[in-house]
Amino acid sequence: MRIGIVGTGYIGLVTGTCFAEMGHDVLCIDVDEAKIAALKQGRCPIYEPGLEELIKRNLEEERLAFTTSLDETVQRSLVIFITVGTPEDRDGSADLAVVYQVAQGIGKAMEGYRIIVDKSTVPVGTAEKVRQAIAGQTEHPFDVVSNPEFLKEGAAIEDFMRPDRIVIGADDARALGIMKELYSPFVRTGRPILEMDVKSAEMTKYAANAMLAARISFMNEIANLCELLGADAEVVRQGIGSDSRIGFSYLFPGIGYGGSCFPKDVRALVKSAEEVGYDFKILKAVDAVNDHQKRLLTGKIQAQFGSDLRDHKIAIWGLSFKPKTDDIREAPSRTIIDRLLEMGAKLHVYDPEGMDAIRKVYGDSLEYAVKNYHALEGADALVLVTEWPEFRRPDFERMGKLMRQKVVFDGRNIYDPKTMKKYGFTYYGIGRSA
Ligand code: NAD
């Protein structure tokens, strides 16, 4: 099937590449000329495990191509996915300006029946507005479908290829049939394609992210209370996660959720609720708890060293919002860096994949380590922010020798407090007494 993907970012690129891998004929369009030029050479502009190999293979097999022409994409594709960003607007709602601009562009370029798929995360009611935007530009027939995406950065290919479920919101039988045909290679293991009305599909995406964010904030509050009462949040996590009604996913105490989805989607759902006169109390609390949690470690650092850190050098391991991605959007590392810079600290940072992105934001205000241990030279403390596998079992003796003071703030509870004590470190975790 001929597919067009509009917006070749984290979601569009994975979607397009995976459809090509299943034999579909895919053209991806983006307004970012440098990105498209790199992709045409088989260079992947983002870090996502396994993605570059798939792009190269499908480019060579001529099932995947890249362009900056929306017209060309619309003219040759039966199904056109909108996968542009829907960032947070100033008032907390989702900024849909680019979605509607793309919808109009699709309408103008159409030369026959098309299915336009909202894959970007968009509030309930957006598909109807997309329909109006297209209808204002064309006489040709078309359908608008909602097909939200649930993949996780860092495991995007696996998630897309073997999804837990595929949600398709469609009001038209023909469009639904074509969408099911398109996705049929991905559900051969029996995972369901859930057909529903368009509005419920739009809501399903927000409800899923809000639920996961709520679990994280809930566990973080349990952890904060554990710390005050002398319990150990890690043991409590195992205690409740073992309950089959609860499970272990998204239950790690830490320094708050980040990334390009949970923060903005939680706030956009609060805003959508407000617009219809509903006060979404739980989600407001989820957001507030997360905000507090992102500042937790700097509070501990202040308690240890005071608020004037001009004579202190602090090492930071992990900058991306989670392991196995280079994405630093709304990453907790940024809240921590901003606060430590305010306090005058010299920061020596390291991340396996997020260095280029963080350098674009902070320039010369930070020192950038070439290897993780380099960051520790002469440091008064290490702040572990992102739990990349390579940080999990470091050489503690070597660390102790490199550091000026042996203090570790572990934002992800990846170190064992007893081991840290054995090696002579002052250790702070989340939800564990110091
Ligand atoms: P992104 O910023 O990585 O990608 C968006 C792309 O759209 C960029 O490459 C940008 O250059 C391009 N673009 C902007 N204007 C355009 C235009 N007029 N025409 C064509 N291309 C244009 O964003 P993303 O992380 O891929 O997210 C896209 C959507 O998917 C968002 O709604 C997001 O909430 C949703 N989503 C993201 C994830 C995730 O993990 N990143 C997961 C599920 C859903």
Short mmCIF file of C-alpha atoms and ligand atoms in Angstrom, two decimals:
data_model
loop_
_atom_site.label_atom_id
_atom_site.label_comp_id
_atom_site.label_asym_id
_atom_site.label_seq_id
_atom_site.Cartn_x
_atom_site.Cartn_y
_atom_site.Cartn_z
CA MET A 1 0.00 0.00 0.00
CA ARG A 2 1.22 3.54 -0.70
CA ILE A 3 1.66 5.47 2.51
CA GLY A 4 2.65 9.06 3.22
CA ILE A 5 4.06 10.19 6.57
CA VAL A 6 3.94 13.91 7.35
CA GLY A 7 6.48 14.83 10.04
CA THR A 8 9.58 12.66 10.17
CA GLY A 9 10.40 12.91 13.90
CA TYR A 10 10.56 10.23 16.59
CA ILE A 11 7.09 8.91 15.72
CA GLY A 12 6.88 9.56 11.98
CA LEU A 13 10.26 8.05 11.22
CA VAL A 14 9.61 4.88 13.20
CA THR A 15 6.10 4.54 11.77
CA GLY A 16 7.25 5.03 8.18
CA THR A 17 10.25 2.74 8.51
CA CYS A 18 8.27 -0.07 10.16
CA PHE A 19 5.54 0.09 7.51
CA ALA A 20 8.26 -0.09 4.84
CA GLU A 21 9.83 -3.06 6.63
CA MET A 22 6.47 -4.85 6.27
CA GLY A 23 6.54 -4.29 2.51
CA HIS A 24 4.49 -1.12 2.20
CA ASP A 25 5.67 1.68 -0.09
CA VAL A 26 6.38 4.70 2.12
CA LEU A 27 7.24 8.34 1.43
CA CYS A 28 8.11 10.51 4.46
CA ILE A 29 7.95 14.28 4.25
CA ASP A 30 9.39 16.86 6.65
CA VAL A 31 9.94 20.62 6.50
CA ASP A 32 13.41 20.19 8.02
CA GLU A 33 15.61 20.07 4.91
CA ALA A 34 18.76 19.02 6.78
CA LYS A 35 16.90 16.09 8.33
CA ILE A 36 15.57 14.93 4.95
CA ALA A 37 19.01 15.30 3.32
CA ALA A 38 20.58 13.13 6.06
CA LEU A 39 17.82 10.53 5.79
CA LYS A 40 18.24 10.30 2.02
CA GLN A 41 21.85 9.27 2.74
CA GLY A 42 20.62 6.65 5.22
CA ARG A 43 21.73 8.67 8.27
CA CYS A 44 19.27 8.62 11.16
CA PRO A 45 18.87 12.04 12.80
CA ILE A 46 17.86 10.59 16.18
CA TYR A 47 19.21 7.86 18.41
CA GLU A 48 16.77 4.96 18.51
CA PRO A 49 18.19 1.43 18.81
CA GLY A 50 17.95 -0.51 15.52
CA LEU A 51 16.36 2.30 13.54
CA GLU A 52 19.27 3.32 11.32
CA GLU A 53 19.80 -0.25 10.07
CA LEU A 54 16.12 -0.51 9.13
CA ILE A 55 16.17 2.86 7.37
CA LYS A 56 19.23 1.87 5.32
CA ARG A 57 17.78 -1.49 4.34
CA ASN A 58 14.42 -0.09 3.26
CA LEU A 59 16.02 2.81 1.39
CA GLU A 60 18.14 0.33 -0.54
CA GLU A 61 15.11 -1.86 -1.26
CA GLU A 62 13.30 1.29 -2.47
CA ARG A 63 10.33 0.82 -0.15
CA LEU A 64 11.21 3.94 1.86
CA ALA A 65 11.90 7.42 0.51
CA PHE A 66 12.16 10.96 1.88
CA THR A 67 11.06 14.30 0.51
CA THR A 68 10.32 17.89 1.47
CA SER A 69 7.31 18.00 -0.88
CA LEU A 70 3.93 17.59 0.79
CA ASP A 71 2.21 17.72 -2.62
CA GLU A 72 4.21 14.78 -3.94
CA THR A 73 3.49 12.81 -0.76
CA VAL A 74 -0.25 13.42 -0.94
CA GLN A 75 -0.51 12.75 -4.66
CA ARG A 76 1.12 9.31 -4.48
CA SER A 77 -0.28 8.02 -1.17
CA LEU A 78 -3.63 6.45 -0.36
CA VAL A 79 -3.14 6.73 3.40
CA ILE A 80 -1.48 9.83 4.85
CA PHE A 81 -0.37 9.89 8.48
CA ILE A 82 -0.05 13.19 10.32
CA THR A 83 2.82 12.71 12.78
CA VAL A 84 3.92 16.30 13.43
CA GLY A 85 4.59 17.59 16.93
CA THR A 86 1.73 18.78 19.15
CA PRO A 87 3.68 20.69 21.81
CA GLU A 88 2.29 22.41 24.85
CA ASP A 89 0.81 25.83 24.24
CA ARG A 90 1.29 28.65 26.76
CA ASP A 91 -2.00 27.83 28.52
CA GLY A 92 -1.23 24.11 28.84
CA SER A 93 -3.41 22.98 25.94
CA ALA A 94 -2.01 21.14 22.90
CA ASP A 95 -0.78 23.48 20.16
CA LEU A 96 -2.43 22.13 17.02
CA ALA A 97 -1.42 24.88 14.60
CA VAL A 98 0.89 22.61 12.58
CA VAL A 99 -1.67 19.79 12.49
CA TYR A 100 -4.27 22.10 10.90
CA GLN A 101 -1.71 23.65 8.57
CA VAL A 102 -0.75 20.18 7.35
CA ALA A 103 -4.44 19.22 7.02
CA GLN A 104 -5.05 22.22 4.74
CA GLY A 105 -1.94 21.36 2.73
CA ILE A 106 -3.20 17.80 2.28
CA GLY A 107 -6.61 19.11 1.17
CA LYS A 108 -5.02 21.36 -1.44
CA ALA A 109 -2.85 18.59 -2.89
CA MET A 110 -5.44 15.79 -3.04
CA GLU A 111 -6.27 14.36 -6.46
CA GLY A 112 -8.67 11.60 -5.39
CA TYR A 113 -9.90 9.61 -2.35
CA ARG A 114 -7.50 9.70 0.60
CA ILE A 115 -7.46 8.50 4.19
CA ILE A 116 -5.91 11.02 6.56
CA VAL A 117 -4.76 9.53 9.84
CA ASP A 118 -4.19 11.53 13.00
CA LYS A 119 -1.31 9.70 14.67
CA SER A 120 -0.03 12.73 16.56
CA THR A 121 -1.49 12.92 20.07
CA VAL A 122 -4.42 15.30 19.73
CA PRO A 123 -7.34 16.24 21.99
CA VAL A 124 -10.81 14.84 21.57
CA GLY A 125 -12.53 16.64 18.73
CA THR A 126 -9.41 17.30 16.68
CA ALA A 127 -10.24 14.78 13.94
CA GLU A 128 -13.45 16.68 13.26
CA LYS A 129 -11.50 19.95 12.93
CA VAL A 130 -8.95 18.24 10.68
CA ARG A 131 -11.87 17.07 8.54
CA GLN A 132 -13.17 20.64 8.27
CA ALA A 133 -9.70 21.98 7.42
CA ILE A 134 -9.35 19.47 4.57
CA ALA A 135 -12.94 19.90 3.36
CA GLY A 136 -12.30 23.63 3.02
CA GLN A 137 -9.65 22.89 0.38
CA THR A 138 -10.95 20.00 -1.74
CA GLU A 139 -13.96 18.48 -3.48
CA HIS A 140 -12.40 14.99 -3.43
CA PRO A 141 -13.77 12.39 -1.02
CA PHE A 142 -11.71 11.51 2.05
CA ASP A 143 -11.93 10.03 5.55
CA VAL A 144 -10.20 11.11 8.73
CA VAL A 145 -9.13 8.37 11.10
CA SER A 146 -7.64 8.50 14.60
CA ASN A 147 -4.81 6.04 15.20
CA PRO A 148 -2.85 7.13 18.27
CA GLU A 149 0.62 5.75 18.85
CA PHE A 150 1.71 4.03 22.08
CA LEU A 151 5.37 3.21 21.39
CA LYS A 152 8.12 4.08 23.86
CA GLU A 153 11.28 5.86 22.77
CA GLY A 154 14.24 3.55 23.35
CA ALA A 155 12.11 0.50 22.43
CA ALA A 156 10.25 2.08 19.54
CA ILE A 157 10.85 -0.55 16.86
CA GLU A 158 9.93 -3.46 19.12
CA ASP A 159 6.83 -1.62 20.34
CA PHE A 160 5.71 -0.71 16.83
CA MET A 161 6.39 -4.17 15.38
CA ARG A 162 4.77 -6.01 18.30
CA PRO A 163 2.22 -3.62 19.79
CA ASP A 164 0.04 -4.56 22.77
CA ARG A 165 -2.87 -3.31 20.70
CA ILE A 166 -3.63 -1.04 17.79
CA VAL A 167 -6.35 1.55 18.29
CA ILE A 168 -8.28 2.69 15.24
CA GLY A 169 -11.02 5.26 15.56
CA ALA A 170 -12.99 5.41 12.31
CA ASP A 171 -16.52 6.31 11.37
CA ASP A 172 -16.36 4.83 7.89
CA ALA A 173 -16.27 1.12 7.02
CA ARG A 174 -14.07 1.54 3.93
CA ALA A 175 -11.43 3.54 5.83
CA LEU A 176 -11.52 1.06 8.70
CA GLY A 177 -11.04 -1.86 6.31
CA ILE A 178 -8.00 -0.22 4.68
CA MET A 179 -6.47 0.61 8.07
CA LYS A 180 -6.92 -2.99 9.24
CA GLU A 181 -5.30 -4.27 6.06
CA LEU A 182 -2.40 -1.87 6.59
CA TYR A 183 -1.79 -3.09 10.13
CA SER A 184 -2.50 -6.78 9.55
CA PRO A 185 1.23 -7.76 9.45
CA PHE A 186 1.67 -6.35 12.98
CA VAL A 187 -1.02 -8.38 14.70
CA ARG A 188 -0.22 -11.88 13.50
CA THR A 189 0.58 -12.90 17.09
CA GLY A 190 -3.02 -12.29 18.06
CA ARG A 191 -2.74 -8.84 19.57
CA PRO A 192 -5.99 -6.96 18.97
CA ILE A 193 -6.90 -4.16 16.63
CA LEU A 194 -9.39 -2.20 18.71
CA GLU A 195 -11.98 -0.50 16.53
CA MET A 196 -13.81 2.40 18.11
CA ASP A 197 -15.34 5.76 17.40
CA VAL A 198 -12.94 8.61 16.64
CA LYS A 199 -13.41 10.52 19.89
CA SER A 200 -12.83 7.45 22.05
CA ALA A 201 -9.63 6.71 20.13
CA GLU A 202 -8.41 10.25 20.75
CA MET A 203 -9.24 9.94 24.44
CA THR A 204 -7.61 6.49 24.75
CA LYS A 205 -4.18 7.97 24.10
CA TYR A 206 -4.51 10.68 26.74
CA ALA A 207 -6.06 8.28 29.23
CA ALA A 208 -3.16 5.84 28.79
CA ASN A 209 -0.46 8.47 29.31
CA ALA A 210 -2.34 10.05 32.21
CA MET A 211 -2.71 6.67 33.91
CA LEU A 212 1.00 5.89 33.56
CA ALA A 213 1.99 9.35 34.79
CA ALA A 214 -0.37 8.90 37.74
CA ARG A 215 1.32 5.61 38.70
CA ILE A 216 4.70 7.32 38.66
CA SER A 217 3.55 10.27 40.76
CA PHE A 218 1.73 7.94 43.16
CA MET A 219 4.83 5.82 43.67
CA ASN A 220 6.95 8.93 44.11
CA GLU A 221 4.68 10.14 46.89
CA ILE A 222 4.83 6.72 48.56
CA ALA A 223 8.63 6.97 48.31
CA ASN A 224 8.72 10.43 49.84
CA LEU A 225 6.63 9.19 52.73
CA CYS A 226 8.81 6.06 53.14
CA GLU A 227 11.81 8.33 53.54
CA LEU A 228 10.13 10.35 56.27
CA LEU A 229 8.86 7.28 58.12
CA GLY A 230 12.02 5.19 57.79
CA ALA A 231 10.67 2.59 55.33
CA ASP A 232 12.50 1.58 52.13
CA ALA A 233 10.57 2.44 48.95
CA GLU A 234 12.47 -0.19 46.94
CA VAL A 235 11.24 -2.99 49.15
CA VAL A 236 7.75 -1.51 49.18
CA ARG A 237 7.85 -1.36 45.37
CA GLN A 238 8.56 -5.09 45.24
CA GLY A 239 5.90 -5.70 47.83
CA ILE A 240 3.16 -4.03 45.83
CA GLY A 241 4.44 -4.80 42.32
CA SER A 242 4.24 -8.54 43.05
CA ASP A 243 0.49 -8.15 43.41
CA SER A 244 -0.87 -9.26 40.03
CA ARG A 245 -3.53 -6.56 40.26
CA ILE A 246 -0.77 -3.92 40.39
CA GLY A 247 2.30 -5.21 38.48
CA PHE A 248 5.76 -3.66 38.22
CA SER A 249 5.51 -1.35 35.20
CA TYR A 250 5.92 2.37 35.79
CA LEU A 251 6.35 1.83 39.52
CA PHE A 252 9.95 2.91 40.05
CA PRO A 253 10.43 5.73 42.53
CA GLY A 254 12.57 8.42 40.99
CA ILE A 255 12.98 12.05 40.10
CA GLY A 256 9.84 12.47 38.07
CA TYR A 257 8.70 11.68 34.55
CA GLY A 258 9.88 13.75 31.62
CA GLY A 259 9.99 13.50 27.85
CA SER A 260 7.87 14.95 25.13
CA CYS A 261 4.64 13.15 26.09
CA PHE A 262 3.66 12.62 29.73
CA PRO A 263 4.12 16.22 30.95
CA LYS A 264 2.35 17.87 28.04
CA ASP A 265 -0.35 15.21 27.70
CA VAL A 266 -1.26 15.36 31.39
CA ARG A 267 -1.59 19.14 31.19
CA ALA A 268 -3.49 19.02 27.89
CA LEU A 269 -6.04 16.61 29.38
CA VAL A 270 -6.48 18.88 32.40
CA LYS A 271 -7.06 21.73 29.94
CA SER A 272 -9.52 19.72 27.81
CA ALA A 273 -11.45 18.92 30.99
CA GLU A 274 -11.48 22.59 32.01
CA GLU A 275 -12.88 23.57 28.63
CA VAL A 276 -15.99 21.47 29.31
CA GLY A 277 -16.26 22.62 32.92
CA TYR A 278 -14.69 19.55 34.54
CA ASP A 279 -12.06 19.87 37.25
CA PHE A 280 -9.65 16.93 36.79
CA LYS A 281 -8.30 16.95 40.35
CA ILE A 282 -6.17 13.80 40.27
CA LEU A 283 -4.29 14.87 37.17
CA LYS A 284 -3.55 18.32 38.56
CA ALA A 285 -2.00 16.58 41.57
CA VAL A 286 -0.06 14.19 39.30
CA ASP A 287 1.49 17.19 37.56
CA ALA A 288 2.23 19.06 40.80
CA VAL A 289 3.84 15.98 42.40
CA ASN A 290 6.00 15.53 39.33
CA ASP A 291 7.13 19.12 39.46
CA HIS A 292 8.11 18.68 43.09
CA GLN A 293 9.87 15.39 42.36
CA LYS A 294 12.05 16.93 39.66
CA ARG A 295 13.42 19.31 42.30
CA LEU A 296 13.91 16.66 44.98
CA LEU A 297 17.57 15.91 44.34
CA THR A 298 18.66 19.53 44.29
CA GLY A 299 16.99 19.90 47.69
CA LYS A 300 19.09 17.00 48.97
CA ILE A 301 22.21 18.51 47.43
CA GLN A 302 21.45 21.81 49.15
CA ALA A 303 20.96 20.01 52.48
CA GLN A 304 24.36 18.33 52.06
CA PHE A 305 26.45 21.26 50.76
CA GLY A 306 24.44 24.44 51.39
CA SER A 307 23.03 26.70 48.69
CA ASP A 308 26.28 28.36 47.62
CA LEU A 309 27.99 25.81 45.39
CA ARG A 310 30.56 28.11 43.81
CA ASP A 311 33.41 25.96 45.14
CA HIS A 312 31.77 22.71 44.17
CA LYS A 313 32.12 20.57 41.13
CA ILE A 314 29.26 18.20 40.49
CA ALA A 315 29.22 15.31 38.04
CA ILE A 316 26.00 14.36 36.32
CA TRP A 317 25.50 10.94 34.75
CA GLY A 318 22.55 10.78 32.39
CA LEU A 319 20.88 13.66 30.56
CA SER A 320 18.24 12.10 28.30
CA PHE A 321 14.78 11.79 29.84
CA LYS A 322 15.24 8.03 29.94
CA PRO A 323 17.82 5.47 28.79
CA LYS A 324 18.28 4.46 25.15
CA THR A 325 17.17 7.76 23.66
CA ASP A 326 18.87 11.08 22.91
CA ASP A 327 15.62 12.93 23.67
CA ILE A 328 16.05 15.62 26.36
CA ARG A 329 12.61 17.24 26.06
CA GLU A 330 11.35 18.01 29.60
CA ALA A 331 14.10 15.77 31.00
CA PRO A 332 14.56 15.94 34.79
CA SER A 333 18.27 16.55 34.09
CA ARG A 334 17.39 20.03 32.85
CA THR A 335 15.57 21.03 36.02
CA ILE A 336 18.57 19.77 38.01
CA ILE A 337 21.15 21.49 35.79
CA ASP A 338 19.24 24.80 35.88
CA ARG A 339 19.04 24.77 39.67
CA LEU A 340 22.66 23.73 40.22
CA LEU A 341 23.88 26.44 37.83
CA GLU A 342 21.80 28.97 39.79
CA MET A 343 23.57 27.78 42.94
CA GLY A 344 26.92 28.42 41.25
CA ALA A 345 28.10 24.81 40.83
CA LYS A 346 30.52 23.73 38.12
CA LEU A 347 28.87 20.89 36.27
CA HIS A 348 30.65 18.09 34.45
CA VAL A 349 28.09 16.07 32.53
CA TYR A 350 28.02 12.80 30.64
CA ASP A 351 25.38 10.88 28.68
CA PRO A 352 25.94 8.10 26.11
CA GLU A 353 23.63 9.71 23.52
CA GLY A 354 22.23 12.99 24.84
CA MET A 355 25.38 15.15 24.76
CA ASP A 356 24.74 16.91 21.44
CA ALA A 357 21.18 17.84 22.39
CA ILE A 358 22.21 19.18 25.81
CA ARG A 359 25.12 21.13 24.31
CA LYS A 360 22.66 22.92 22.02
CA VAL A 361 20.77 24.13 25.11
CA TYR A 362 23.60 24.92 27.54
CA GLY A 363 26.61 25.69 25.33
CA ASP A 364 29.65 26.70 27.39
CA SER A 365 27.86 26.74 30.76
CA LEU A 366 28.68 23.05 31.24
CA GLU A 367 31.76 20.87 30.93
CA TYR A 368 31.19 17.85 28.70
CA ALA A 369 32.96 14.62 29.65
CA VAL A 370 34.19 12.25 26.97
CA LYS A 371 33.62 9.17 29.12
CA ASN A 372 31.54 8.65 32.25
CA TYR A 373 34.54 8.38 34.59
CA HIS A 374 36.05 11.64 33.24
CA ALA A 375 33.08 13.50 34.66
CA LEU A 376 34.05 12.35 38.16
CA GLU A 377 37.57 13.84 38.24
CA GLY A 378 37.72 16.15 41.26
CA ALA A 379 33.93 16.06 41.74
CA ASP A 380 32.34 16.74 45.12
CA ALA A 381 29.34 14.63 44.22
CA LEU A 382 27.85 12.45 41.52
CA VAL A 383 24.21 12.94 40.59
CA LEU A 384 22.79 9.90 38.80
CA VAL A 385 19.90 11.17 36.72
CA THR A 386 19.24 8.62 33.95
CA GLU A 387 19.66 4.88 34.52
CA TRP A 388 21.61 3.95 31.37
CA PRO A 389 22.81 0.31 31.67
CA GLU A 390 26.48 1.35 31.73
CA PHE A 391 25.95 3.33 34.95
CA ARG A 392 24.47 0.40 36.83
CA ARG A 393 27.60 -1.48 37.83
CA PRO A 394 30.47 1.02 37.86
CA ASP A 395 33.86 0.47 39.47
CA PHE A 396 33.17 2.07 42.86
CA GLU A 397 36.82 1.98 43.91
CA ARG A 398 37.85 3.87 40.80
CA MET A 399 35.01 6.33 41.35
CA GLY A 400 36.12 6.95 44.93
CA LYS A 401 39.70 7.65 43.82
CA LEU A 402 38.62 10.11 41.13
CA MET A 403 36.21 12.12 43.30
CA ARG A 404 37.16 14.84 45.75
CA GLN A 405 34.27 13.93 48.04
CA LYS A 406 32.57 10.56 47.94
CA VAL A 407 28.93 11.63 47.78
CA VAL A 408 26.32 10.09 45.45
CA PHE A 409 22.78 11.31 44.81
CA ASP A 410 21.03 8.44 43.08
CA GLY A 411 17.89 9.68 41.38
CA ARG A 412 16.89 6.20 40.16
CA ASN A 413 17.80 3.96 43.10
CA ILE A 414 20.16 1.90 40.94
CA TYR A 415 22.81 1.51 43.65
CA ASP A 416 22.55 -0.58 46.77
CA PRO A 417 22.91 1.63 49.87
CA LYS A 418 24.88 -1.13 51.68
CA THR A 419 27.39 -1.43 48.81
CA MET A 420 27.80 2.33 48.72
CA LYS A 421 28.47 2.37 52.44
CA LYS A 422 31.00 -0.44 52.08
CA TYR A 423 32.94 1.67 49.55
CA GLY A 424 32.80 4.69 51.84
CA PHE A 425 30.23 6.78 49.91
CA THR A 426 27.67 9.07 51.47
CA TYR A 427 24.59 7.90 49.59
CA TYR A 428 21.19 9.46 48.97
CA GLY A 429 18.47 7.56 47.09
CA ILE A 430 14.76 8.17 46.63
CA GLY A 431 12.49 6.92 49.36
CA ARG A 432 15.31 5.50 51.45
CA SER A 433 16.63 6.97 54.64
CA ALA A 434 20.06 8.56 54.12
P1 NAD B 1 9.09 15.40 16.75
O1 NAD B 1 9.24 16.80 17.15
O2 NAD B 1 10.23 14.44 16.96
O3 NAD B 1 8.71 15.30 15.21
C1 NAD B 1 7.87 16.18 14.55
C2 NAD B 1 8.40 16.38 13.14
O4 NAD B 1 7.46 17.14 12.40
C3 NAD B 1 9.71 17.14 13.09
O5 NAD B 1 10.67 16.42 12.34
C4 NAD B 1 9.35 18.45 12.40
O6 NAD B 1 10.40 18.99 11.62
C5 NAD B 1 8.18 17.99 11.55
N1 NAD B 1 7.32 19.09 11.08
C6 NAD B 1 7.00 20.25 11.71
N2 NAD B 1 6.17 20.98 10.94
C7 NAD B 1 5.94 20.26 9.82
C8 NAD B 1 5.18 20.49 8.65
N3 NAD B 1 4.44 21.57 8.48
N4 NAD B 1 5.19 19.52 7.69
C9 NAD B 1 5.93 18.41 7.83
N5 NAD B 1 6.68 18.14 8.92
C10 NAD B 1 6.68 19.05 9.90
O7 NAD B 1 7.80 14.85 17.51
P2 NAD B 1 7.47 13.35 17.93
O8 NAD B 1 8.12 13.04 19.23
O9 NAD B 1 7.69 12.43 16.78
O10 NAD B 1 5.90 13.45 18.24
C11 NAD B 1 4.97 13.58 17.19
C12 NAD B 1 3.59 13.33 17.75
O11 NAD B 1 3.50 11.99 18.23
C13 NAD B 1 3.22 14.21 18.95
O12 NAD B 1 1.86 14.51 18.89
C14 NAD B 1 3.51 13.34 20.14
O13 NAD B 1 2.75 13.67 21.27
C15 NAD B 1 3.08 11.98 19.59
N6 NAD B 1 3.72 10.84 20.25
C16 NAD B 1 5.04 10.89 20.54
C17 NAD B 1 5.64 9.81 21.17
C18 NAD B 1 7.11 9.82 21.50
O14 NAD B 1 7.56 8.94 22.24
N7 NAD B 1 7.90 10.77 20.98
C19 NAD B 1 4.87 8.65 21.49
C20 NAD B 1 3.53 8.64 21.15
C21 NAD B 1 2.96 9.74 20.53
#
